[in-house]
Coordinates of C-alpha atoms and ligand atoms in Angstrom, one line a residue:
X1 CA 0.2 0.0 -0.1
X2 CA 1.3 3.6 -0.8
X3 CA 2.1 5.7 2.1
X4 CA -0.9 8.0 3.3
X5 CA -0.7 11.6 2.4
X6 CA -0.9 13.6 5.1
X7 CA -2.1 17.4 5.1
X8 CA -0.9 20.1 7.3
X9 CA 2.6 20.3 9.1
X10 CA 4.5 18.2 6.6
X11 CA 7.9 16.4 7.9
X12 CA 6.5 16.6 11.6
X13 CA 4.6 13.9 13.3
X14 CA 1.1 14.1 14.6
X15 CA 0.8 14.2 18.7
X16 CA -2.6 12.5 19.7
X17 CA -3.3 12.3 23.2
X18 CA -6.2 10.2 24.6
X19 CA -7.9 10.8 27.8
X20 CA -10.8 9.4 29.7
X21 CA -11.9 8.1 33.1
X22 CA -11.4 4.7 34.4
X23 CA -12.7 1.8 32.1
X24 CA -13.2 4.1 29.0
X25 CA -10.9 1.9 26.9
X26 CA -8.1 4.5 26.1
X27 CA -5.6 1.3 25.7
X28 CA -7.7 -0.8 23.4
X29 CA -8.3 2.2 21.2
X30 CA -4.8 3.2 21.0
X31 CA -3.5 -0.3 20.1
X32 CA -6.5 -0.4 17.2
X33 CA -5.3 3.3 15.8
X34 CA -1.7 2.2 16.0
X35 CA -2.5 -0.8 14.0
X36 CA -4.4 1.3 11.7
X37 CA -1.6 3.7 11.3
X38 CA 1.0 1.0 10.8
X39 CA -1.2 -0.4 7.9
X40 CA -1.2 3.0 6.3
X41 CA 2.5 2.8 6.6
X42 CA 2.9 5.8 8.8
X43 CA 5.3 5.2 11.8
X44 CA 3.8 5.7 15.2
X45 CA 4.8 5.0 18.7
X46 CA 2.5 4.0 21.5
X47 CA 3.6 5.6 24.9
X48 CA 1.8 6.5 28.1
X49 CA 1.6 9.0 31.3
X50 CA 2.8 9.0 33.7
X51 CA 5.7 7.1 32.6
X52 CA 7.0 6.4 28.8
X53 CA 10.5 7.0 29.6
X54 CA 12.7 5.0 32.1
X55 CA 12.9 8.0 34.4
X56 CA 9.2 8.6 34.2
X57 CA 8.2 4.9 34.9
X58 CA 10.1 5.1 38.3
X59 CA 7.8 8.2 39.2
X60 CA 4.9 6.3 37.9
X61 CA 5.6 3.4 40.3
X62 CA 5.8 5.9 42.8
X63 CA 2.7 7.9 42.3
X64 CA 0.5 4.9 41.7
X65 CA 1.6 3.3 45.0
X66 CA -0.2 6.2 46.8
X67 CA 3.1 7.9 47.8
X68 CA 2.1 11.2 46.3
X69 CA -1.2 11.4 48.0
X70 CA 0.7 11.2 51.5
X71 CA 2.9 14.3 50.2
X72 CA -0.3 16.3 49.3
X73 CA -1.9 17.6 46.0
X74 CA 1.0 20.4 45.3
X75 CA 3.8 17.7 45.9
X76 CA 2.0 15.1 43.7
X77 CA 1.5 17.4 40.9
X78 CA 5.3 18.1 40.9
X79 CA 5.9 14.3 40.7
X80 CA 3.6 14.4 37.6
X81 CA 5.6 17.3 36.1
X82 CA 8.7 15.9 36.6
X83 CA 7.8 12.6 34.9
X84 CA 6.4 14.6 31.9
X85 CA 9.3 16.7 31.4
X86 CA 11.5 13.7 31.3
X87 CA 9.1 11.8 28.9
X88 CA 8.6 15.0 26.8
X89 CA 12.2 15.5 26.3
X90 CA 13.3 12.1 25.8
X91 CA 10.5 10.4 23.8
X92 CA 7.7 12.6 22.5
X93 CA 9.9 15.6 21.0
X94 CA 12.4 13.6 19.2
X95 CA 9.6 11.1 17.8
X96 CA 7.8 14.0 16.3
X97 CA 10.7 15.7 15.0
X98 CA 11.6 12.6 13.0
X99 CA 8.1 12.4 11.5
X100 CA 6.9 9.7 13.9
X101 CA 3.3 9.8 15.2
X102 CA 2.9 9.9 18.7
X103 CA -0.1 8.4 20.4
X104 CA 0.1 9.0 24.2
X105 CA -2.2 7.1 26.6
X106 CA -2.9 10.6 29.0
X107 CA -1.2 13.8 28.8
X108 CA -1.5 17.4 30.4
X109 CA -5.5 17.1 30.6
X110 CA -4.9 14.4 33.0
X111 CA -3.2 16.9 35.3
X112 CA -5.7 19.5 34.8
X113 CA -8.5 17.2 35.7
X114 CA -7.1 15.1 38.5
X115 CA -4.9 17.4 40.0
X116 CA -6.5 20.6 39.2
X117 CA -10.2 19.9 39.5
X118 CA -10.3 17.0 41.8
X119 CA -7.1 17.8 43.8
X120 CA -7.8 21.8 43.7
X121 CA -4.0 22.5 42.7
X122 CA -4.2 26.3 42.0
X123 CA -4.3 27.1 38.2
X124 CA -1.2 29.4 38.8
X125 CA 1.0 26.2 39.7
X126 CA -0.6 24.3 36.9
X127 CA 0.3 26.9 34.2
X128 CA 3.7 27.1 35.5
X129 CA 4.2 23.3 35.4
X130 CA 2.8 23.3 32.1
X131 CA 5.1 26.0 30.5
X132 CA 8.2 24.1 32.1
X133 CA 7.3 20.7 31.0
X134 CA 5.5 21.2 27.8
X135 CA 6.0 24.8 26.5
X136 CA 4.3 24.9 23.1
X137 CA 3.7 21.2 22.6
X138 CA 0.0 20.7 23.0
X139 CA -1.3 17.7 21.2
X140 CA -2.7 18.4 18.0
X141 CA -5.6 16.5 18.5
X142 CA -7.0 15.0 22.1
X143 CA -9.6 12.1 21.8
X144 CA -11.8 12.0 25.1
X145 CA -13.4 8.9 25.4
X146 CA -16.6 9.5 27.5
X147 CA -18.5 6.7 29.3
X148 CA -21.2 6.9 31.9
X149 CA -19.1 6.5 35.3
X150 CA -21.0 2.9 36.5
X151 CA -20.0 1.3 33.2
X152 CA -16.5 2.7 33.4
X153 CA -15.9 1.4 37.0
X154 CA -17.3 -2.0 36.3
X155 CA -15.0 -2.5 33.1
X156 CA -12.1 -1.3 35.1
X157 CA -13.3 -3.8 38.1
X158 CA -13.3 -6.6 35.5
X159 CA -9.9 -5.7 34.0
X160 CA -8.3 -5.6 37.4
X161 CA -9.8 -9.0 38.5
X162 CA -8.4 -9.8 41.9
X163 CA -5.6 -7.3 41.8
X164 CA -6.1 -4.1 44.3
X165 CA -7.3 -0.9 42.9
X166 CA -4.7 1.9 42.4
X167 CA -4.4 5.2 43.8
X168 CA -7.0 6.8 41.7
X169 CA -9.3 3.5 41.1
X170 CA -9.9 3.4 44.8
X171 CA -11.5 6.9 44.7
X172 CA -15.3 7.1 45.1
X173 CA -18.2 7.6 42.4
X174 CA -18.4 11.1 43.2
X175 CA -14.8 11.6 42.5
X176 CA -15.2 9.5 39.0
X177 CA -18.5 11.7 38.2
X178 CA -16.6 14.8 38.7
X179 CA -13.7 13.5 36.7
X180 CA -16.3 12.9 33.9
X181 CA -17.7 16.3 34.2
X182 CA -14.2 17.8 34.0
X183 CA -13.4 16.1 30.7
X184 CA -16.6 17.4 29.0
X185 CA -15.8 20.8 30.0
X186 CA -12.4 20.7 28.4
X187 CA -13.9 19.5 25.3
X188 CA -16.3 22.0 25.1
X189 CA -13.9 24.6 25.8
X190 CA -11.3 23.6 23.3
X191 CA -12.8 22.0 20.3
X192 CA -10.3 22.6 17.8
X193 CA -8.1 20.3 19.9
X194 CA -10.2 18.1 21.5
X195 CA -13.3 15.5 20.4
X196 CA -15.4 13.8 22.8
X197 CA -16.4 10.3 21.7
X198 CA -19.0 8.1 23.1
X199 CA -17.0 5.0 24.4
X200 CA -20.2 3.4 25.4
X201 CA -20.3 1.0 22.6
X202 CA -18.2 -2.0 21.3
X203 CA -14.6 -1.3 20.5
X204 CA -15.0 -1.5 16.5
X205 CA -17.6 1.1 16.6
X206 CA -15.5 3.5 19.0
X207 CA -12.6 2.9 16.6
X208 CA -14.5 3.6 13.7
X209 CA -15.3 7.1 15.4
X210 CA -11.9 7.6 16.3
X211 CA -10.7 6.9 12.6
X212 CA -13.4 9.2 11.0
X213 CA -11.9 12.0 13.2
X214 CA -8.5 11.5 12.2
X215 CA -9.5 11.3 8.5
X216 CA -11.2 14.7 8.7
X217 CA -8.4 16.4 10.5
X218 CA -5.2 14.8 8.9
X219 CA -5.4 13.1 5.6
X220 CA -6.3 13.9 2.2
X221 CA -9.3 12.3 0.7
X222 CA -7.4 9.7 -1.3
X223 CA -5.5 8.8 1.7
X224 CA -8.2 8.6 3.9
X225 CA -9.6 6.1 1.3
X226 CA -6.4 3.9 1.3
X227 CA -6.0 4.1 4.9
X228 CA -9.5 2.8 5.3
X229 CA -9.1 -0.1 3.3
X230 CA -6.0 -1.1 5.0
Ligands
TYD301 P1 -3.2 4.2 34.8 O1 -3.0 2.6 35.1 O2 -2.4 4.4 33.6 O3 -4.6 4.3 34.7 P2 -5.6 4.4 33.2 O4 -5.6 3.2 32.7 O5 -6.9 5.0 34.1 O6 -5.0 5.6 32.4 O7 -3.0 5.1 36.1 C1 -2.7 6.3 35.6 C2 -3.6 7.2 36.6 O8 -2.8 8.2 36.9 C3 -4.6 7.7 36.5 O9 -6.0 7.4 37.5 C4 -4.8 9.0 36.0 C5 -3.6 9.3 37.0 N1 -2.9 10.6 36.5 C6 -3.0 11.8 37.0 O10 -3.6 12.1 38.3 N2 -2.3 13.0 36.7 C7 -1.9 12.9 35.7 O11 -1.1 13.9 35.1 C8 -1.6 11.7 34.8 C9 -0.8 11.6 33.4 C10 -2.2 10.6 35.4

């Protein structure tokens, strides 16, 4: 198959972040999209936050163990920021500048929602951390997977099996409802960057919605047809 022709910012990879609450199906959708890009002969990497680089994975372990919660919301935010700084500089920026697409499971909107809205960390701290860690590097597209809280929590519980819930999975229903509301508000406030997708459907249906957003935003009509038949 011919390489799919991509419109806008030639030579630079596209940066796509996936956001959503527990059990929204981000990892499944990222995997399906990466296979589709691969079939269209576009180079893409899959990465995640917190983590994605060796240094950031160490911080991930700390934060998800609940250690960050003991330190308080401001210090926990600094841990996420330190992880992001390493991840951006050692993985995301180098990939994008080589023309490689980056599919990232969570990015700065997670900090805005989890630490900002739910942890009540002041906007001034969040803004300062964003300036240091990402500068101008906003995702070209943020897919927000939206699912009713009860369904998402059930899915997450099934996936977890007998394992213990992590730092954020163990929060209550009210927390997860606020999380969903906060994501919906981000989607409404930044329609150029963010698309809210109904994730309460089978994986194939959600993947088709994700693909149609990419097709509209990034591909020329011919390339979209090529990649669709991949
Ligand atoms: P993970 O196991 O990757 O969860 P999920 O499958 O829901 O993505 O755990 C990451 C957790 O860290 C998740 O509950 C959200 C939280 N988080 C923050 O609180 N702030 C952040 O900046 C990021 C990136 C994640």
